[in-house]
Short mmCIF file of C-alpha atoms and ligand atoms in Angstrom, two decimals:
data_model
loop_
_atom_site.label_atom_id
_atom_site.label_comp_id
_atom_site.label_asym_id
_atom_site.label_seq_id
_atom_site.Cartn_x
_atom_site.Cartn_y
_atom_site.Cartn_z
CA MET V 429 -25.99 -35.62 -12.13
CA SER V 430 -22.43 -35.30 -10.88
CA HIS V 431 -21.99 -31.89 -9.34
CA SER V 432 -18.96 -31.23 -7.19
CA LYS V 433 -19.96 -29.77 -3.86
CA VAL V 434 -19.47 -26.07 -3.26
CA ASN V 435 -17.03 -25.25 -0.48
CA LEU V 436 -18.83 -22.69 1.70
CA LEU V 437 -15.63 -21.58 3.43
CA GLY V 438 -14.54 -19.30 0.62
CA LEU V 439 -17.87 -17.72 -0.32
CA SER V 440 -18.15 -13.98 0.21
CA PRO V 441 -21.30 -12.81 2.03
CA ALA V 442 -22.93 -11.87 -1.30
CA LYS V 443 -22.09 -15.25 -2.84
CA LEU V 444 -23.37 -17.10 0.21
CA GLU V 445 -26.67 -15.21 -0.05
CA ALA V 446 -26.89 -16.12 -3.73
CA PHE V 447 -26.21 -19.73 -2.78
CA PHE V 448 -29.17 -19.79 -0.34
CA ASP V 449 -31.33 -18.00 -2.90
CA GLU V 450 -30.66 -20.77 -5.38
CA LEU V 451 -31.48 -23.38 -2.77
CA GLY V 452 -34.83 -21.64 -2.27
CA GLU V 453 -33.89 -20.70 1.28
CA LYS V 454 -34.10 -17.39 3.10
CA ARG V 455 -31.11 -15.07 2.78
CA PHE V 456 -30.62 -14.64 6.51
CA ARG V 457 -29.31 -18.21 6.50
CA ALA V 458 -26.17 -16.73 4.94
CA THR V 459 -25.58 -14.62 8.05
CA GLN V 460 -26.07 -17.63 10.31
CA VAL V 461 -23.70 -19.78 8.31
CA LEU V 462 -21.09 -17.00 8.08
CA LYS V 463 -21.07 -16.74 11.85
CA TRP V 464 -20.75 -20.47 12.29
CA LEU V 465 -17.91 -20.75 9.83
CA HIS V 466 -15.89 -17.69 10.69
CA GLN V 467 -16.76 -16.74 14.26
CA HIS V 468 -17.25 -20.18 15.78
CA GLY V 469 -14.83 -21.95 13.46
CA ALA V 470 -17.35 -24.69 12.62
CA SER V 471 -16.05 -27.50 10.46
CA SER V 472 -19.30 -29.46 10.09
CA PHE V 473 -22.96 -28.62 9.45
CA ASP V 474 -23.99 -30.59 12.53
CA GLU V 475 -22.50 -27.89 14.73
CA MET V 476 -24.93 -25.31 13.32
CA THR V 477 -27.58 -25.79 15.95
CA ASN V 478 -29.78 -22.83 15.02
CA ILE V 479 -30.34 -24.38 11.60
CA SER V 480 -32.99 -27.08 11.30
CA LYS V 481 -31.91 -30.69 10.95
CA SER V 482 -33.55 -30.93 7.53
CA LEU V 483 -31.71 -27.89 6.18
CA ARG V 484 -28.44 -29.18 7.58
CA THR V 485 -29.00 -32.47 5.75
CA LYS V 486 -29.79 -30.58 2.56
CA LEU V 487 -26.63 -28.47 2.98
CA ALA V 488 -24.47 -31.53 3.48
CA GLU V 489 -25.79 -32.92 0.17
CA VAL V 490 -24.83 -29.93 -1.96
CA ALA V 491 -22.10 -28.18 0.00
CA GLU V 492 -19.07 -28.86 2.11
CA ILE V 493 -16.66 -27.22 4.53
CA ARG V 494 -13.32 -28.28 3.13
CA GLU V 495 -10.15 -27.20 4.89
CA SER V 496 -6.49 -27.49 4.00
CA GLU V 497 -4.31 -29.63 6.20
CA VAL V 498 -1.76 -28.04 8.53
CA VAL V 499 1.53 -29.89 8.06
CA PHE V 500 3.25 -28.25 10.99
CA GLU V 501 3.36 -25.25 13.23
CA LYS V 502 6.65 -23.62 14.23
CA PHE V 503 7.24 -21.25 17.12
CA SER V 504 9.92 -18.62 16.96
CA THR V 505 11.66 -17.47 20.13
CA ASP V 506 10.28 -13.97 19.49
CA GLY V 507 6.64 -15.17 19.60
CA THR V 508 6.18 -15.41 15.83
CA ARG V 509 4.30 -18.51 14.69
CA LYS V 510 4.49 -20.06 11.28
CA TRP V 511 2.16 -22.64 9.75
CA VAL V 512 2.97 -24.78 6.77
CA ILE V 513 -0.32 -25.61 5.10
CA LYS V 514 -0.74 -28.35 2.54
CA VAL V 515 -3.08 -27.43 -0.30
CA GLU V 516 -4.77 -29.66 -2.85
CA GLY V 517 -2.34 -30.88 -5.48
CA GLY V 518 0.43 -31.61 -2.99
CA SER V 519 2.14 -28.22 -2.69
CA SER V 520 2.18 -26.22 0.50
CA VAL V 521 2.06 -22.57 1.47
CA GLU V 522 2.99 -20.66 4.61
CA ALA V 523 1.22 -18.24 6.92
CA VAL V 524 2.89 -16.28 9.72
CA LEU V 525 1.51 -14.57 12.82
CA ILE V 526 3.63 -11.72 14.14
CA PRO V 527 2.75 -10.40 17.59
CA ASP V 528 3.90 -6.87 18.37
CA GLY V 529 2.43 -5.53 21.58
CA ALA V 530 -1.33 -5.30 21.19
CA ARG V 531 -1.05 -5.82 17.45
CA ARG V 532 -1.09 -9.34 16.09
CA THR V 533 -0.55 -9.38 12.37
CA LEU V 534 -1.24 -12.41 10.24
CA CYS V 535 0.71 -12.57 7.00
CA VAL V 536 -1.19 -14.70 4.47
CA SER V 537 -0.20 -16.29 1.17
CA SER V 538 -2.29 -15.79 -1.97
CA GLN V 539 -0.55 -18.15 -4.41
CA VAL V 540 1.56 -21.30 -4.44
CA GLY V 541 4.86 -19.74 -5.46
CA CYS V 542 4.82 -16.56 -7.50
CA SER V 543 5.04 -15.73 -11.19
CA LEU V 544 6.65 -12.29 -10.87
CA ASP V 545 10.24 -13.44 -10.23
CA CYS V 546 11.53 -10.45 -8.27
CA SER V 547 15.30 -10.84 -8.08
CA PHE V 548 15.64 -10.71 -4.27
CA CYS V 549 12.65 -12.82 -3.19
CA SER V 550 13.02 -16.49 -2.39
CA THR V 551 9.34 -17.21 -3.06
CA GLY V 552 9.94 -16.04 -6.62
CA LYS V 553 12.85 -18.46 -6.97
CA GLN V 554 10.50 -21.34 -6.16
CA GLY V 555 8.63 -20.77 -9.40
CA PHE V 556 4.87 -20.84 -9.66
CA ASN V 557 2.21 -23.52 -9.35
CA ARG V 558 -1.23 -21.96 -9.02
CA SER V 559 -3.40 -19.39 -7.29
CA LEU V 560 -5.07 -20.26 -3.99
CA SER V 561 -8.84 -20.51 -3.77
CA SER V 562 -10.63 -18.03 -1.50
CA ALA V 563 -11.27 -20.95 0.89
CA GLU V 564 -7.54 -21.68 1.04
CA ILE V 565 -6.80 -18.03 1.77
CA ILE V 566 -9.46 -17.62 4.45
CA GLY V 567 -8.40 -21.01 5.85
CA GLN V 568 -5.13 -19.41 6.94
CA ILE V 569 -6.87 -17.04 9.35
CA ARG V 570 -8.97 -19.95 10.65
CA THR V 571 -5.79 -21.93 11.24
CA ALA V 572 -4.20 -19.08 13.17
CA ILE V 573 -7.29 -18.48 15.30
CA ARG V 574 -7.73 -22.18 15.99
CA SER V 575 -4.18 -22.41 17.23
CA PHE V 576 -4.89 -19.77 19.92
CA GLY V 577 -8.65 -19.48 20.30
CA PRO V 578 -10.36 -16.34 18.93
CA PHE V 579 -9.73 -14.08 21.92
CA ASP V 580 -6.94 -13.75 24.44
CA PRO V 581 -7.64 -13.68 28.20
CA ALA V 582 -8.21 -9.92 28.02
CA GLY V 583 -10.96 -10.44 25.43
CA GLU V 584 -8.89 -9.01 22.58
CA ARG V 585 -8.84 -10.56 19.11
CA ARG V 586 -6.03 -13.01 18.45
CA VAL V 587 -5.59 -11.69 14.94
CA THR V 588 -5.91 -7.91 14.79
CA ASN V 589 -4.39 -7.25 11.35
CA VAL V 590 -3.97 -9.15 8.11
CA VAL V 591 -1.40 -8.41 5.43
CA PHE V 592 -1.31 -10.15 2.04
CA MET V 593 2.47 -10.28 2.17
CA GLY V 594 3.09 -14.01 2.20
CA MET V 595 3.75 -16.11 -0.88
CA GLY V 596 2.38 -14.88 -4.19
CA GLU V 597 1.16 -11.70 -5.82
CA PRO V 598 -2.38 -11.02 -4.52
CA LEU V 599 -3.40 -8.98 -7.55
CA MET V 600 -2.56 -11.90 -9.86
CA ASN V 601 -5.30 -13.80 -7.98
CA PHE V 602 -7.79 -10.99 -8.04
CA ASN V 603 -11.25 -12.48 -7.45
CA ASN V 604 -10.24 -14.93 -4.76
CA VAL V 605 -8.20 -12.33 -2.90
CA MET V 606 -11.11 -9.86 -3.05
CA ASP V 607 -13.53 -12.47 -1.68
CA ALA V 608 -11.15 -13.40 1.12
CA ALA V 609 -10.50 -9.73 1.99
CA THR V 610 -14.26 -9.06 2.04
CA LEU V 611 -14.73 -11.90 4.52
CA MET V 612 -11.93 -10.59 6.71
CA MET V 613 -13.66 -7.18 6.89
CA ASP V 614 -17.24 -8.44 7.21
CA ASP V 615 -18.84 -8.05 10.64
CA ASN V 616 -20.47 -11.47 10.44
CA ALA V 617 -17.11 -13.06 9.67
CA TYR V 618 -13.80 -11.66 11.04
CA GLY V 619 -14.89 -8.03 11.46
CA LEU V 620 -11.46 -6.47 10.91
CA SER V 621 -11.37 -2.77 10.05
CA LYS V 622 -10.48 -1.83 6.48
CA ARG V 623 -7.45 -0.05 7.88
CA ARG V 624 -6.18 -3.34 9.26
CA VAL V 625 -6.41 -5.50 6.15
CA THR V 626 -3.68 -4.67 3.64
CA ILE V 627 -3.10 -5.95 0.15
CA SER V 628 0.50 -5.64 -0.96
CA THR V 629 1.37 -5.53 -4.64
CA ALA V 630 4.50 -5.40 -6.75
CA GLY V 631 2.47 -3.28 -9.19
CA VAL V 632 -0.04 -5.12 -11.33
CA VAL V 633 -1.64 -1.90 -12.56
CA PRO V 634 -4.74 -3.18 -14.42
CA ALA V 635 -5.76 -5.16 -11.33
CA LEU V 636 -5.13 -2.19 -9.06
CA ASP V 637 -7.37 -0.13 -11.36
CA LYS V 638 -10.10 -2.73 -10.93
CA MET V 639 -10.11 -2.27 -7.15
CA VAL V 640 -11.67 1.19 -7.48
CA GLY V 641 -15.29 1.02 -6.30
CA LEU V 642 -15.00 -2.69 -5.55
CA THR V 643 -13.16 -2.71 -2.24
CA ASP V 644 -11.78 -0.36 0.39
CA VAL V 645 -9.01 -2.55 1.72
CA SER V 646 -5.69 -0.85 2.57
CA LEU V 647 -2.86 -0.78 0.07
CA ALA V 648 0.87 -1.45 0.22
CA ILE V 649 3.18 -1.07 -2.74
CA SER V 650 6.45 -2.94 -3.07
CA LEU V 651 8.57 -0.22 -4.64
CA HIS V 652 12.19 -1.13 -3.75
CA ALA V 653 13.78 1.37 -6.16
CA PRO V 654 13.42 5.07 -7.01
CA THR V 655 14.10 4.81 -10.76
CA ASP V 656 12.58 2.69 -13.50
CA GLU V 657 16.01 1.55 -14.58
CA LEU V 658 16.84 0.01 -11.22
CA ARG V 659 13.31 -1.13 -10.45
CA SER V 660 13.03 -3.06 -13.69
CA GLN V 661 16.08 -5.07 -12.65
CA LEU V 662 14.66 -5.92 -9.23
CA VAL V 663 10.93 -6.16 -10.00
CA PRO V 664 10.53 -7.30 -13.62
CA VAL V 665 6.82 -6.39 -13.76
CA ASN V 666 8.04 -2.77 -13.74
CA LYS V 667 8.96 -3.15 -17.42
CA ARG V 668 5.23 -3.51 -18.17
CA TYR V 669 3.96 -1.01 -15.59
CA PRO V 670 6.57 1.63 -14.73
CA ILE V 671 6.65 3.67 -11.52
CA LYS V 672 4.60 6.60 -12.81
CA ASP V 673 1.75 4.37 -14.02
CA LEU V 674 1.81 2.48 -10.74
CA LEU V 675 1.66 5.63 -8.59
CA ASP V 676 -1.07 7.15 -10.79
CA SER V 677 -3.17 4.03 -10.36
CA ALA V 678 -2.52 3.90 -6.60
CA ASN V 679 -3.52 7.58 -6.32
CA ARG V 680 -6.79 6.90 -8.14
CA TYR V 681 -7.48 4.07 -5.70
CA LEU V 682 -6.71 6.15 -2.60
CA LYS V 683 -8.94 8.97 -3.90
CA SER V 684 -11.80 6.48 -4.35
CA LEU V 685 -11.83 5.70 -0.61
CA SER V 686 -14.28 7.47 1.65
CA ASP V 687 -11.67 8.16 4.32
CA LYS V 688 -8.22 9.71 4.16
CA ARG V 689 -5.80 6.86 3.78
CA VAL V 690 -2.17 6.59 2.73
CA ALA V 691 -0.36 3.82 0.92
CA THR V 692 2.42 1.93 2.65
CA ILE V 693 5.50 1.92 0.46
CA GLU V 694 7.72 -1.09 1.03
CA TYR V 695 11.39 -0.76 0.23
CA THR V 696 13.59 -3.80 0.71
CA MET V 697 17.15 -2.55 1.21
CA MET V 698 20.06 -4.40 -0.35
CA ALA V 699 23.69 -3.40 0.27
CA GLY V 700 25.20 -1.48 -2.60
CA VAL V 701 22.10 -1.91 -4.74
CA ASN V 702 19.46 0.57 -3.54
CA ASP V 703 20.71 1.73 -0.12
CA GLN V 704 22.87 4.74 -1.00
CA PRO V 705 22.11 8.34 0.07
CA GLU V 706 21.55 9.16 -3.60
CA HIS V 707 18.76 6.54 -3.75
CA ALA V 708 17.19 8.06 -0.65
CA ARG V 709 17.16 11.51 -2.24
CA GLN V 710 15.65 10.15 -5.44
CA LEU V 711 13.09 8.23 -3.41
CA VAL V 712 11.96 11.39 -1.61
CA LYS V 713 11.09 12.92 -4.99
CA VAL V 714 9.12 9.85 -6.03
CA LEU V 715 7.20 9.66 -2.75
CA ARG V 716 6.09 13.27 -3.04
CA GLN V 717 3.76 12.02 -5.77
CA ILE V 718 1.57 9.98 -3.42
CA PRO V 719 0.23 10.20 0.17
CA CYS V 720 2.24 7.49 1.88
CA LYS V 721 4.36 6.22 4.69
CA LEU V 722 7.57 4.35 4.06
CA ASN V 723 8.51 0.97 5.47
CA LEU V 724 12.17 0.05 5.02
CA ILE V 725 12.79 -3.70 5.06
CA PRO V 726 16.39 -4.79 5.58
CA PHE V 727 17.03 -7.62 3.12
CA ASN V 728 16.58 -11.09 4.61
CA PRO V 729 19.19 -13.42 3.20
CA PHE V 730 18.60 -16.84 1.67
CA PRO V 731 21.09 -19.21 0.00
CA ASN V 732 22.65 -17.91 -3.23
CA SER V 733 20.49 -14.80 -3.34
CA GLY V 734 23.48 -12.73 -4.43
CA TYR V 735 22.40 -9.89 -2.14
CA GLU V 736 23.40 -8.71 1.32
CA ARG V 737 21.71 -6.76 4.05
CA PRO V 738 23.05 -3.19 4.41
CA SER V 739 24.87 -2.18 7.59
CA ASP V 740 22.82 -0.62 10.38
CA GLU V 741 24.63 2.64 9.68
CA ALA V 742 23.62 2.62 6.00
CA ILE V 743 20.00 1.93 6.96
CA ALA V 744 20.02 4.70 9.57
CA ALA V 745 21.57 7.21 7.15
CA PHE V 746 19.00 6.35 4.48
CA LYS V 747 16.15 6.64 6.96
CA GLN V 748 17.43 10.00 8.17
CA ILE V 749 17.34 11.50 4.67
CA VAL V 750 13.75 10.39 4.06
CA ILE V 751 12.49 11.37 7.51
CA THR V 752 14.05 14.84 7.20
CA SER V 753 11.98 15.36 4.10
CA GLY V 754 8.82 14.81 6.19
CA ILE V 755 7.92 11.28 5.17
CA ILE V 756 6.90 8.97 8.02
CA THR V 757 9.40 6.14 7.93
CA THR V 758 9.74 2.91 9.88
CA VAL V 759 12.33 0.17 9.65
CA ARG V 760 10.74 -3.26 9.77
CA LYS V 761 12.06 -5.41 12.54
CA THR V 762 13.15 -8.79 11.35
CA ARG V 763 10.84 -11.28 12.97
CA GLY V 764 10.70 -15.03 12.99
CA ASP V 765 13.93 -15.51 11.06
CA ASP V 766 14.87 -18.45 13.28
CA VAL V 767 11.93 -20.33 11.75
CA ASP V 768 12.45 -18.93 8.22
CA ALA V 769 9.34 -16.80 8.57
CA ALA V 770 10.82 -13.40 7.73
CA CYS V 771 9.84 -11.37 4.64
CA GLY V 772 10.89 -13.07 1.46
CA GLN V 773 11.73 -16.31 3.24
CA LEU V 774 8.34 -17.98 2.78
CA VAL V 775 8.83 -20.78 0.33
CA GLY V 776 6.41 -23.57 1.23
CA GLN V 777 6.77 -26.54 -1.05
CA VAL V 778 6.04 -25.47 -4.58
CA ASP V 779 5.50 -28.05 -7.28
CA ASP V 780 6.88 -25.62 -9.85
CA LYS V 781 5.10 -25.56 -13.19
CA THR V 782 7.32 -22.85 -14.63
CA ARG V 783 10.54 -24.89 -14.21
CA ARG V 784 12.12 -21.66 -13.04
CA SER V 785 13.27 -23.26 -9.79
CA GLN V 786 15.42 -25.73 -11.76
CA LYS V 787 17.78 -22.89 -12.54
CA TYR V 788 18.41 -22.49 -8.83
CA ILE V 789 18.36 -26.04 -7.49
CA PRO V 790 21.91 -26.92 -8.59
CA VAL V 791 23.45 -24.00 -6.67
CA ILE V 792 21.39 -24.69 -3.57
CA GLN V 793 22.41 -28.36 -3.59
CA GLU V 794 26.02 -27.37 -3.96
CA GLU V 795 25.69 -25.17 -0.92
CA VAL V 796 24.06 -27.96 1.07
CA SER V 797 26.70 -30.53 0.17
CA ARG V 798 29.46 -28.15 1.27
CA ASP V 799 27.74 -27.93 4.65
CA LYS V 800 29.09 -31.00 6.46
CA SER V 801 26.34 -30.97 9.07
CA PHE V 802 23.78 -31.79 6.44
CA HIS V 803 23.13 -35.42 5.52
CA PHE V 804 20.79 -36.78 2.89
N1 LIG C 919 3.82 -9.90 -4.25
C1 LIG C 919 3.38 -8.98 -3.24
C2 LIG C 919 3.18 -9.64 -1.92
C3 LIG C 919 4.45 -10.21 -1.29
S1 LIG C 919 4.87 -9.11 -0.05
C4 LIG C 919 4.34 -7.83 -3.17
O1 LIG C 919 5.37 -7.89 -3.82
O2 LIG C 919 4.04 -6.84 -2.53
C5 LIG C 919 6.40 -9.62 0.50
C6 LIG C 919 7.22 -8.39 0.84
O3 LIG C 919 8.51 -8.81 1.27
C7 LIG C 919 7.43 -7.55 -0.41
O4 LIG C 919 7.51 -6.19 -0.10
C8 LIG C 919 8.75 -8.09 -0.87
O5 LIG C 919 9.38 -7.22 -1.73
C9 LIG C 919 9.50 -8.27 0.43
N2 LIG C 919 10.61 -9.21 0.30
C10 LIG C 919 10.72 -10.21 -0.61
N3 LIG C 919 11.89 -10.86 -0.45
C11 LIG C 919 12.52 -10.26 0.57
C12 LIG C 919 13.76 -10.50 1.21
N4 LIG C 919 14.58 -11.48 0.84
N5 LIG C 919 14.09 -9.71 2.25
C13 LIG C 919 13.26 -8.73 2.65
N6 LIG C 919 12.08 -8.46 2.09
C14 LIG C 919 11.71 -9.21 1.04
#
């Protein structure tokens, strides 16, 4: 009988219980193992000292704790840390920890590359390879915690918030993202509040509909434009699921939650594209349709993107219009850009199956060869 071993790292609490059920073991073993894996960071069964030797041996026969390899860790001068993590198959993904006062937000990747091809996102330009397993997603929080230890000297958690805003579209990897998010919010695992774990989507409406009743994670929507005409140019998935359908679905999800929660609307600002006062006024009308707060993200440049960041004045004027209408608005600080860790700069190393990246490689190489400081 050649069964591949099940990797316990990615199993949600319910799946871990089912696993012990099948083994003919008591369900409380699931709680013990969850704590070992996610609170103590165990990477072998031998460390699980409250589990009998014989059960540990049995576990090692049918299961494993398989982790991705960290290729390197980079430290930004502003305290941001970035990890490049090699996943099976040879590609790599990136995770970023962004400290901001007492808040320490980990930005995790959900896919190797991305299939949505948004026009201003460098991950999209890398093409797409595959979705990450739940173990590979949860492995990113383990990596971050291991790099610091779980608590700081004041006894506070090292990772206080998680956002699914790294590489990939989380709702195109639905089941694995849900399992990973469940682990992040489970008290026997990472114990983060549902208000501090946020799934960000470019608008995969059928998947968003499926979240109702299944999870109560927080929601961010990458809107980036106030009209369907403009949004379809920037975020191609909008042609399938236009703004109204997306907001209707998001509203149904918010209503399904037991507490009063708002969606975070993300709006990446590009000079001359979506940053004009007229766009701000149109956006106000759109945002009246959903309880939300707005997060403006000044565009982070990458080679040959074809876009530019708006001036500070243009951003301030835009913000003023939206704030005056009563919508809570923040401008995202650019963090970690000295280590290419800012929004839209996470590229990893994608072995692209879509061949989309080939369209871009020639221009990037041209750029590099013009730069005399760069030698092959
Ligand atoms: N696919 C999901 C998760 C990725 S989130 C989503 O679209 O929501 C990454 C966030 O950074 C998104 O809001 C995205 O639109 C934004 N972003 C992408 N490229 C960017 C860039 N070059 N500059 C600034 N923000 C960017």
